Short mmCIF file of C-alpha atoms in Angstrom, two decimals:
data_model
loop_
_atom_site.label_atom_id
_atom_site.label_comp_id
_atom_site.label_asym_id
_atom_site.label_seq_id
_atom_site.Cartn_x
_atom_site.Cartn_y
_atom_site.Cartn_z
CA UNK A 184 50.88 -80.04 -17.35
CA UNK A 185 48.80 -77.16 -18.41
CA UNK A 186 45.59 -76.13 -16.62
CA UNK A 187 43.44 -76.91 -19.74
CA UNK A 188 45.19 -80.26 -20.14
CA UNK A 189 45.03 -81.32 -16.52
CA UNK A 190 41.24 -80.42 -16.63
CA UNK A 191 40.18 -81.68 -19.80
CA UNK A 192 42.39 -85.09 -18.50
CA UNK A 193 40.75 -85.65 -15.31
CA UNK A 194 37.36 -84.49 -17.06
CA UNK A 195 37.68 -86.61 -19.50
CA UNK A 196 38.97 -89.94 -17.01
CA UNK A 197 35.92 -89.13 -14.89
CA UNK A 198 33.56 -89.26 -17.28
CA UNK A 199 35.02 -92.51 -18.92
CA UNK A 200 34.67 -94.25 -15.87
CA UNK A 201 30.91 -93.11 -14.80
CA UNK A 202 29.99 -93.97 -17.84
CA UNK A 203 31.50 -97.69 -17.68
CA UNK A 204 30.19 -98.17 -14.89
CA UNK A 205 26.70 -97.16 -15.79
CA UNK A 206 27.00 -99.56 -19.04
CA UNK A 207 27.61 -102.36 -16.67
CA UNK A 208 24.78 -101.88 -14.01
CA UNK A 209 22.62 -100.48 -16.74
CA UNK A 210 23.21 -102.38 -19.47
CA UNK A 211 21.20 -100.94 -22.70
CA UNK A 212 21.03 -97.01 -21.21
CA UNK A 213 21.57 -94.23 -22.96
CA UNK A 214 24.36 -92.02 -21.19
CA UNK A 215 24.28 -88.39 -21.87
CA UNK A 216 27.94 -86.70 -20.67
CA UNK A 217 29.48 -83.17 -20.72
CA UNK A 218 33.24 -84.53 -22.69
CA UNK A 219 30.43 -86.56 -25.08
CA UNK A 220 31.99 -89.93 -25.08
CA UNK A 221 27.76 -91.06 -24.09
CA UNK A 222 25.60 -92.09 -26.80
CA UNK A 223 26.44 -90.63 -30.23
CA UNK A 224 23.67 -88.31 -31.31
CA UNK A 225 21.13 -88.50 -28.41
CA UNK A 226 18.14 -87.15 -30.01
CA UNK A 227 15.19 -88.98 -27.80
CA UNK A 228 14.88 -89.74 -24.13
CA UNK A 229 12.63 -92.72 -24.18
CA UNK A 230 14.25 -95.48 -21.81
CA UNK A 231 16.83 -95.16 -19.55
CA UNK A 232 18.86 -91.93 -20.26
CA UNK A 233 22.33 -91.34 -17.81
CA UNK A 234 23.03 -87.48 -17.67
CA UNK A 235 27.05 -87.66 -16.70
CA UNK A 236 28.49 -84.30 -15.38
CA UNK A 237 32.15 -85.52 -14.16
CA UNK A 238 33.22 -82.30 -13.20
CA UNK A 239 31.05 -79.34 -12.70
CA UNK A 240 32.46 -76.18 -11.43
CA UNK A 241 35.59 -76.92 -13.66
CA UNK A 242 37.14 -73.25 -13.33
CA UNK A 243 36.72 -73.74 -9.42
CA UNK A 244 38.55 -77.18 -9.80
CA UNK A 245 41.34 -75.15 -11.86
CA UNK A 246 41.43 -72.04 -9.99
CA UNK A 247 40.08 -73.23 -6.56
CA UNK A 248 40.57 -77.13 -6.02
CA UNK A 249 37.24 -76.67 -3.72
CA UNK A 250 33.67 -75.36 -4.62
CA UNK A 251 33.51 -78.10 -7.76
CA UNK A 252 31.39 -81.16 -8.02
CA UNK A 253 30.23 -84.85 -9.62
CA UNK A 254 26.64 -85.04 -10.79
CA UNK A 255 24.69 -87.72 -12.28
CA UNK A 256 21.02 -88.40 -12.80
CA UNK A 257 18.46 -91.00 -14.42
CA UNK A 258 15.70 -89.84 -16.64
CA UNK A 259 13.32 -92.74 -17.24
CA UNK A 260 11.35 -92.09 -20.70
CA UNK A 261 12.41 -88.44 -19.94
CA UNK A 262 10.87 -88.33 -16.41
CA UNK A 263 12.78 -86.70 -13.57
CA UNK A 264 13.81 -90.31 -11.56
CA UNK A 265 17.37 -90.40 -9.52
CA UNK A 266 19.74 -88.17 -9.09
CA UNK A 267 23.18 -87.78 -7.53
CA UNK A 268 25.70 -84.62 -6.61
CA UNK A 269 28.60 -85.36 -5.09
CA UNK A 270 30.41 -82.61 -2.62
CA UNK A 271 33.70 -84.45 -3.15
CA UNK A 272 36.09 -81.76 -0.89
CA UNK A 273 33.04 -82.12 1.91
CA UNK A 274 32.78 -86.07 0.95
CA UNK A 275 29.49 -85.54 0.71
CA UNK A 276 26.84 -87.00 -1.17
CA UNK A 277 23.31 -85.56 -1.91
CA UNK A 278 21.32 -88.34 -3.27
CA UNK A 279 17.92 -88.95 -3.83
CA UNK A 280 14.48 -89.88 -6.53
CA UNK A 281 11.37 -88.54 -7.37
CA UNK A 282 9.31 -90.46 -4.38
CA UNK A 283 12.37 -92.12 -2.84
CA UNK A 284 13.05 -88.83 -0.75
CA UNK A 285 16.73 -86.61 -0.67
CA UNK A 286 19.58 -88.29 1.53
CA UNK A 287 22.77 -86.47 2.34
CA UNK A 288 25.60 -89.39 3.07
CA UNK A 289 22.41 -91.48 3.63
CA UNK A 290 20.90 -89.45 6.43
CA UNK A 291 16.92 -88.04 5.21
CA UNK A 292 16.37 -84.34 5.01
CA UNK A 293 13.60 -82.32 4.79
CA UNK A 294 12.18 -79.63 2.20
CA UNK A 295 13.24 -76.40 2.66
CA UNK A 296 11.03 -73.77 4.55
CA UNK A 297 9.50 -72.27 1.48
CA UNK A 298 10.65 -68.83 2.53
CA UNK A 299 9.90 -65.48 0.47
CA UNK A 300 12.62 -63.81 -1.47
CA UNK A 301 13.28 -60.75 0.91
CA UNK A 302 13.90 -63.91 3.43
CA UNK A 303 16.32 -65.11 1.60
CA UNK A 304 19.96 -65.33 -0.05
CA UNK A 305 20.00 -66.08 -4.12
CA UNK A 306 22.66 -67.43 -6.63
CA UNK A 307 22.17 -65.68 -10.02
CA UNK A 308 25.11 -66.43 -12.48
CA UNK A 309 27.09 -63.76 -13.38
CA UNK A 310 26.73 -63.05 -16.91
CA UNK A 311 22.78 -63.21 -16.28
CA UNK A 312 23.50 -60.24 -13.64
CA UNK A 313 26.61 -58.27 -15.61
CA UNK A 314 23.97 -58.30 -18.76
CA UNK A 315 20.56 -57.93 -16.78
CA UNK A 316 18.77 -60.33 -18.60
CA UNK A 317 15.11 -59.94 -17.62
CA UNK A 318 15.41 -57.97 -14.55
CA UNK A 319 17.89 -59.96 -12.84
CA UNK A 320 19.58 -57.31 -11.08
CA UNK A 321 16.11 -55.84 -9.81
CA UNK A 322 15.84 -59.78 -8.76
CA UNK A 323 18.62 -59.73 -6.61
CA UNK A 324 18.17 -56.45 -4.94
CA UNK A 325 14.85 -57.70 -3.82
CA UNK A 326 16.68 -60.71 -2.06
CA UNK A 327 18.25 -60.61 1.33
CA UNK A 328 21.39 -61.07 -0.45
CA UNK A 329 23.09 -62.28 -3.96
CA UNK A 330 25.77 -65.22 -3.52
CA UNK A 331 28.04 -66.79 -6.76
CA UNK A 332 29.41 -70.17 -6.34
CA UNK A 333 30.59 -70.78 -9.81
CA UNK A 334 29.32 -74.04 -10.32
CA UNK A 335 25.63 -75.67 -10.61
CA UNK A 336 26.96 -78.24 -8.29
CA UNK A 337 27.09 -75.84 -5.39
CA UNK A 338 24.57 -73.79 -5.99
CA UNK A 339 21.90 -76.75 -6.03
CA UNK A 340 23.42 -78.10 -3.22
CA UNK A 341 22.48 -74.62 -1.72
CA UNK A 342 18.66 -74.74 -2.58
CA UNK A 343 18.39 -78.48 -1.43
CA UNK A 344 19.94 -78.00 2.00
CA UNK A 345 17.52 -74.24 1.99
CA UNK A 346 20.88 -72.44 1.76
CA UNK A 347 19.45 -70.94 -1.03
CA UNK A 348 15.94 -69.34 -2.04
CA UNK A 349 16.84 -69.28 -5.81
CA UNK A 350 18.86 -70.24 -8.16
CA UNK A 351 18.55 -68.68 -11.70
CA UNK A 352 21.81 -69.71 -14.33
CA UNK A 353 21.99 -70.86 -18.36
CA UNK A 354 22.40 -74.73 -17.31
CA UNK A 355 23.27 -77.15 -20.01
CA UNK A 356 21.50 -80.58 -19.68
CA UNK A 357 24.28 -82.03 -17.11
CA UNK A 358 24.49 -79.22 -14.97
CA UNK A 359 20.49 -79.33 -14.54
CA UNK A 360 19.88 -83.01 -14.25
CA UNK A 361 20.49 -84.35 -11.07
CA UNK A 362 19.49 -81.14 -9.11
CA UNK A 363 16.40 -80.89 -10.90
CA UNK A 364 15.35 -84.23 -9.69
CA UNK A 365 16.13 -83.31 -5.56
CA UNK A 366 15.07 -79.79 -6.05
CA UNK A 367 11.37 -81.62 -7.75
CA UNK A 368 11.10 -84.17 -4.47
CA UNK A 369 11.63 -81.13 -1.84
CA UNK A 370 8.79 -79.41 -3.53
CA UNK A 371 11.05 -76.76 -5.15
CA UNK A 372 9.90 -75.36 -8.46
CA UNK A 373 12.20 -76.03 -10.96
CA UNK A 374 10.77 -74.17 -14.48
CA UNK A 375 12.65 -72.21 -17.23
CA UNK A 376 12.66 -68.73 -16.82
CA UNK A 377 9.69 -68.32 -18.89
CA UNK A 378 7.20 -71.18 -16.66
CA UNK A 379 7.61 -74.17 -18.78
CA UNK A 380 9.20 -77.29 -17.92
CA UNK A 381 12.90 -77.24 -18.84
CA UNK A 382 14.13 -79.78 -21.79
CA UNK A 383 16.08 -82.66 -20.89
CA UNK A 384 18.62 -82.99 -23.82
CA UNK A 385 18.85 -78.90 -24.08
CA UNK A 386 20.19 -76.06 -22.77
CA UNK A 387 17.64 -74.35 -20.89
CA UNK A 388 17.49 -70.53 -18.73
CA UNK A 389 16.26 -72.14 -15.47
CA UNK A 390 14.83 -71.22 -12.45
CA UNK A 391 15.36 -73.25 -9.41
CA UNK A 392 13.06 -71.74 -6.53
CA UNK A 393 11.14 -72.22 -3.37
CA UNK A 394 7.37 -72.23 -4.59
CA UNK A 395 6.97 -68.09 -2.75
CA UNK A 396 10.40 -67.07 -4.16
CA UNK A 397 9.47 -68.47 -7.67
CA UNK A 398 6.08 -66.25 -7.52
CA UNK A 399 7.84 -63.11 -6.45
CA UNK A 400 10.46 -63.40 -8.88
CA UNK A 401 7.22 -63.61 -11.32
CA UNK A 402 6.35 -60.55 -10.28
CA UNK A 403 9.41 -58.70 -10.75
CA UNK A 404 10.39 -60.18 -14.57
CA UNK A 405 7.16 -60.00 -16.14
CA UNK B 58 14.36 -67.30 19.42
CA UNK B 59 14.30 -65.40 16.15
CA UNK B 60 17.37 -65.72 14.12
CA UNK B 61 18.26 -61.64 14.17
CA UNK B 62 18.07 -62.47 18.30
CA UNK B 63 19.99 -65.34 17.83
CA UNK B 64 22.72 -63.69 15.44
CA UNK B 65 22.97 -60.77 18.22
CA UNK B 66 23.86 -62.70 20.92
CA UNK B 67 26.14 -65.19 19.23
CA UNK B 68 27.94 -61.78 17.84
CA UNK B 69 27.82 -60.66 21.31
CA UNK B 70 29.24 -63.96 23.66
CA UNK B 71 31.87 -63.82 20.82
CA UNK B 72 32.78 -60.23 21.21
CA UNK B 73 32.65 -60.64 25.02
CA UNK B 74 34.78 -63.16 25.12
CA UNK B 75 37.24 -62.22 22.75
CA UNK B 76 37.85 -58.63 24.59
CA UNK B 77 38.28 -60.23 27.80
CA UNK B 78 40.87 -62.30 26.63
CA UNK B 79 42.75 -59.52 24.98
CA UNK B 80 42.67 -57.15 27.79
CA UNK B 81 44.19 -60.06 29.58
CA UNK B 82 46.84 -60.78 27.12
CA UNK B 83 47.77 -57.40 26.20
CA UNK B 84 46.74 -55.13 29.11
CA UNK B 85 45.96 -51.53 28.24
CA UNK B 86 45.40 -52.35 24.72
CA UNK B 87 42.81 -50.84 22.98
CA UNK B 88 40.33 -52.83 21.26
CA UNK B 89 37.54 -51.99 18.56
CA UNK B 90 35.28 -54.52 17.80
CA UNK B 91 31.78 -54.78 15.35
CA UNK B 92 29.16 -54.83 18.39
CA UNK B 93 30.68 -51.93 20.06
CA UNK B 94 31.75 -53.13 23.65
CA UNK B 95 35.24 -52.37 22.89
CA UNK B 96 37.42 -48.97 23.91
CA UNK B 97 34.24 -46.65 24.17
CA UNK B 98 35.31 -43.21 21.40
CA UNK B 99 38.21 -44.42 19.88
CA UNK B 100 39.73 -42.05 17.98
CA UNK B 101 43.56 -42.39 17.48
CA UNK B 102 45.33 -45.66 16.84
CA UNK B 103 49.08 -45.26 19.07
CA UNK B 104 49.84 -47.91 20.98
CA UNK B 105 48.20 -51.66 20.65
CA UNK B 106 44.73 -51.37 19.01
CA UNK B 107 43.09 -55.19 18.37
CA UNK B 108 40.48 -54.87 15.75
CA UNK B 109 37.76 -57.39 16.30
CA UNK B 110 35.09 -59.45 14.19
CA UNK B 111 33.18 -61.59 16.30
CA UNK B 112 31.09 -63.21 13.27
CA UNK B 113 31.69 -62.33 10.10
CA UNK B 114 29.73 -63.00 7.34
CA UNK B 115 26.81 -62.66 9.90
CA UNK B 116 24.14 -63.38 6.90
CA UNK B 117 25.77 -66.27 6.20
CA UNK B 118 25.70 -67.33 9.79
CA UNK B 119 21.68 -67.12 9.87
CA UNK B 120 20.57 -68.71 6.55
CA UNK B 121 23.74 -71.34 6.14
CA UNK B 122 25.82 -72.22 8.92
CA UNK B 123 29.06 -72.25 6.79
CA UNK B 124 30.95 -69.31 4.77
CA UNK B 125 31.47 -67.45 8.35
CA UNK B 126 34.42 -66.42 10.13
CA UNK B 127 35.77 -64.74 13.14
CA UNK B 128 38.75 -62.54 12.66
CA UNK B 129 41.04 -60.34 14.64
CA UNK B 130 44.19 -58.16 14.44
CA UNK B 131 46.92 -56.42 15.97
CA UNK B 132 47.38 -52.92 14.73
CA UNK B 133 50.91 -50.99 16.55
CA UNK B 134 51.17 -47.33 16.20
CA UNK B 135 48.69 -47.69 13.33
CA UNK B 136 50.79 -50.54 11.38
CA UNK B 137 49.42 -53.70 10.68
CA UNK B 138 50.92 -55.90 12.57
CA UNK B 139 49.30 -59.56 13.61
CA UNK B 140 46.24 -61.34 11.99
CA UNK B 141 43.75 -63.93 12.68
CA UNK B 142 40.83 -65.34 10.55
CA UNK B 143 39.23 -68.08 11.95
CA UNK B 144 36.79 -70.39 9.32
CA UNK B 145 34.63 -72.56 11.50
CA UNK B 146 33.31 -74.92 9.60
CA UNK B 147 36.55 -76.15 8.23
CA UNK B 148 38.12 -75.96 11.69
CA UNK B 149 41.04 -73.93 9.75
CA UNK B 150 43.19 -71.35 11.43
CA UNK B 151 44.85 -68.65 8.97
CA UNK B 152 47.83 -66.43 10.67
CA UNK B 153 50.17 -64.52 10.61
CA UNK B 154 52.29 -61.02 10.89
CA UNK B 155 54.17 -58.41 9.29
CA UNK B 156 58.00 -60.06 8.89
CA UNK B 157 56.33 -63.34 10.88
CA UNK B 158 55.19 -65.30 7.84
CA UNK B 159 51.36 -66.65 7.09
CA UNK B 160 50.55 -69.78 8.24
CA UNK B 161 47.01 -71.81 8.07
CA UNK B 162 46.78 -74.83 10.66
CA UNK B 163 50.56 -73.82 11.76
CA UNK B 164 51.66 -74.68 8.34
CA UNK B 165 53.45 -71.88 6.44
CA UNK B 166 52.18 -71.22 2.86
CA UNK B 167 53.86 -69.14 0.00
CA UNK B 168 52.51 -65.96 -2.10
CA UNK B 169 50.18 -66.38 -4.65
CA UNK B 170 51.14 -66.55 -7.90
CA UNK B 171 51.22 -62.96 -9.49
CA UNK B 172 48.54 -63.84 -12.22
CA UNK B 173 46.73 -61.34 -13.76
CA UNK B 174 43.24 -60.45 -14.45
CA UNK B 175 41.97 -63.00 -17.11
CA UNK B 176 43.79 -65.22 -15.53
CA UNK B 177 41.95 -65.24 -12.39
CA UNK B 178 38.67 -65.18 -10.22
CA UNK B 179 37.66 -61.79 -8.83
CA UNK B 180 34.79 -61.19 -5.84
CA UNK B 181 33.15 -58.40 -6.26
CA UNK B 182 30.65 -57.26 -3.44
CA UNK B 183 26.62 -57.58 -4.77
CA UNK B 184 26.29 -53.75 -3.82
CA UNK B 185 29.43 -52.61 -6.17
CA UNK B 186 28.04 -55.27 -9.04
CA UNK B 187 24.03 -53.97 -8.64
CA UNK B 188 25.14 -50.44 -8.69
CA UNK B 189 27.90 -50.52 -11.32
CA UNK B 190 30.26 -48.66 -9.17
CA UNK B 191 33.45 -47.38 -10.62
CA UNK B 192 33.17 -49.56 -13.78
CA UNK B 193 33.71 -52.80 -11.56
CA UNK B 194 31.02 -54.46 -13.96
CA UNK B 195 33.47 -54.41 -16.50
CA UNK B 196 36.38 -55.65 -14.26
CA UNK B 197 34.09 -58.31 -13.70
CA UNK B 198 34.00 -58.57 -17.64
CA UNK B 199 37.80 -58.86 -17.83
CA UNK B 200 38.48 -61.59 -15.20
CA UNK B 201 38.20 -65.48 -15.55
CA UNK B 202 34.90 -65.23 -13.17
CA UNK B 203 32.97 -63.49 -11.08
CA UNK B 204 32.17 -64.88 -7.29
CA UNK B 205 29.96 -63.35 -3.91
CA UNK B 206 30.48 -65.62 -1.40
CA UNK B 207 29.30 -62.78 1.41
CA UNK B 208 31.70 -62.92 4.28
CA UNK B 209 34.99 -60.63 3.81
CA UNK B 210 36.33 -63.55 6.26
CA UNK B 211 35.73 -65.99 3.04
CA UNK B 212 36.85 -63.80 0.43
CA UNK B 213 40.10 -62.36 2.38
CA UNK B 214 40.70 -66.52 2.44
CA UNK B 215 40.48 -66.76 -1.33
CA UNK B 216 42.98 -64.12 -1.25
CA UNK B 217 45.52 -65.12 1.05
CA UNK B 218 45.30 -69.05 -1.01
CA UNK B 219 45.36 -67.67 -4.35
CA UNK B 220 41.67 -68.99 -5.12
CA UNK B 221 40.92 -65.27 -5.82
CA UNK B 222 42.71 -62.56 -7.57
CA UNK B 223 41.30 -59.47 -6.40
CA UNK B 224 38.56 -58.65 -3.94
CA UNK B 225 36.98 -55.20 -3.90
CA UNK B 226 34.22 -54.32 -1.07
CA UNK B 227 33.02 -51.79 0.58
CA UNK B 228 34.52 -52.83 4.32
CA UNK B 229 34.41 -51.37 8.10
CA UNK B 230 37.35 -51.55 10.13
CA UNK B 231 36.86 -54.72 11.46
CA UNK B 232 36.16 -56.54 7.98
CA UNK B 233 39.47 -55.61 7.06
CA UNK B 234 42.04 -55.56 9.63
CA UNK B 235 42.93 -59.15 9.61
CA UNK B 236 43.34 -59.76 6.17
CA UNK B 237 45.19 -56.77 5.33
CA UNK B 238 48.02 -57.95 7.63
CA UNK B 239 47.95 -61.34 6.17
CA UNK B 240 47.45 -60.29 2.10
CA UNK B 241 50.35 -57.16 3.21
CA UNK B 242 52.56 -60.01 4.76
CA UNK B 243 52.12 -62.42 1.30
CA UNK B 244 52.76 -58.91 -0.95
CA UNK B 245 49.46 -58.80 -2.19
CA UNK B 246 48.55 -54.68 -3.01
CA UNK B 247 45.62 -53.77 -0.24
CA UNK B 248 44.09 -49.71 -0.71
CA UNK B 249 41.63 -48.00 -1.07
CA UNK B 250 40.05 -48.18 -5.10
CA UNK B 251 41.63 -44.20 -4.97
CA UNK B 252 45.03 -45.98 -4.41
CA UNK B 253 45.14 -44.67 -1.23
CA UNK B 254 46.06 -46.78 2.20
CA UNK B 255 43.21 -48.12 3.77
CA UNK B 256 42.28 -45.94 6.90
CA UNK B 257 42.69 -47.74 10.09
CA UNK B 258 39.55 -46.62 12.11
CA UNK B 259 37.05 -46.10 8.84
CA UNK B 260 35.42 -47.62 6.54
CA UNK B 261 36.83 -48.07 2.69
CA UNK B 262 35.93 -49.27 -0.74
CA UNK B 263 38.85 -51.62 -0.60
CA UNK B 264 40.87 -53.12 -3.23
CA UNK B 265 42.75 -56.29 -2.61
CA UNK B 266 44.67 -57.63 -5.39
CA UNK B 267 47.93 -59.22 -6.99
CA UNK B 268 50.29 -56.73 -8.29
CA UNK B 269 49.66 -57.63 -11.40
CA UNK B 270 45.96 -57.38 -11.07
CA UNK B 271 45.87 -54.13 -9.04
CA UNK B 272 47.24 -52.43 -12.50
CA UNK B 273 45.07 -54.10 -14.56
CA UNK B 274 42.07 -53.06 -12.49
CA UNK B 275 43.53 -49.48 -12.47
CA UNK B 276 43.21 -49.19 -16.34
CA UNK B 277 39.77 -50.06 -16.32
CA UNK B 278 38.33 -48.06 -13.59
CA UNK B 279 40.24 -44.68 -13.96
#
């Protein structure tokens, strides 16, 4: 089988059966998912909206068969409410709601030490760096060090566990969802590049920072 | 204790430790290792020389607790000759020597494919990226991604498991050593970006790359 085909195949399986599932213990949902066997034209977010990504990381999952990831999140009349990223070559899973707290396999954690970005290491995504979109490179100079991950999975699993200062990438909707709503409970800023709060249903230039990082980072793109 | 206090001494015990079991394994061997307590002015590389890394990926170390390594070699007469790289966190052992095989657990494993550059994933070091050096932003360009995970122990991994195609850093002795045997050993191309061999006792900007890719890189950078 071809490494498109076995992708787009297990892709595909995954998100068929998150998204069964989810009909059946959330019967009358709307399910947004990356392969877009969800909702047919999702245009509003008012009830209960499922954002499916089955795999994230895909190239990783091709290339790597580690550093890949399962994501899902609830956005409850387009508020920020559960979400879920699953580390599945760590068996991990990084769970957690807006008020409910962040769990990793169950066990609480705490926010991250909202460190400055000299203190710390940041994930930019590559094309955001090879281009320089606003600064970026000046950005990551200014940081104790630049890290790439290759998928959103990862890379929010590095700012929830304060692996991470920032994370700055072009996330669709699924590869923002659940992070965003961990990221919100530890008291991480989670903005688009230019402040405002990202849209749920679109692609969206985000920032994912510790509350100094996101300030200095300010400083340096404005 | 403050983490550059802590990194120190961990580096240190490590290095410690290490050289006095070498210098009981192999006595009169030489031995240069990262922190220095090694053979004091070494200069010439006849006889056994054992190249150490106590922690690599030191950054790492401090702000994550995973993407570290510890790795050591066995350079003869100046010829690669025995290599170790240790990932912690995973608890996995990768080996190996010239003629002797690779091995990771005690398991043997086979050469990596000889894909080229679109075809693959390429780590780049943040320094090399930042400052555009020798066109490596457009090497970037040409592969299938671009990834900085920050520890030469992680990245010479990649290599030796075919999760990476090419890895190009700026690297001391000891960030090298071990990996060169074991990328040499699985006929992966390891020099210096002038297409040089790697000097044993400096430091190098170092290529490491399949054939395939090595050539490929060569027509974008000269």
């Amino acid at each position: 089988m071809h490494f498109n085909d076995l992708v787009t195949s297990v892709d595909k399986e995954n998100e068929r059966f998150i998204d069964d599932q989810l009909k059946e213990i959330d019967p009358g949902c709307k399910i947004l998912s990356e392969e877009g066997m969800g909702t047919k034209d999702l245009s509003d977010v008012s009830g209960h909206v499922w954002i499916v990504d089955p795999i994230d990381g895909t190239l990783n999952f091709v290339k790597q068969r580690e550093y890949f990831g399962i994501m899902l999140a609830l956005y409850v009349d387009g508020k920020p409410t559960l979400g879920y990223i699953m580390d599945c070559v760590n068996n991990r899973l990084y769970h957690g709601g807006i008020g409910r707290g962040v769990y990793v396999n169950g066990k609480k954690i705490s926010a991250p030490e909202n460190l400055s970005l000299k203190e710390g290491l940041v994930s930019i995504s590559s094309p955001l760096i090879l281009e320089d979109v606003r600064h970026l490179q000046e950005v990551a100079r200014h940081a104790s060090g630049l890290r790439m991950y290759g998928s959103a999975a990862m890379e929010m699993i590095g700012m929830i566990t304060g692996e991470l200062v920032a994370y700055i990438s072009y996330l669709k909707p699924w590869d923002l969802a659940a992070g965003r709503v961990l990221a919100e409970e530890l008291g991480l800023t989670v903005k688009s590049i230019d402040g405002t709060t990202p849209d749920v249903l679109s692609s969206n230039l985000v920032l994912i920072a510790t509350r100094q990082v996101s300030q200095d980072i300010k400083e340096i793109i404005d």
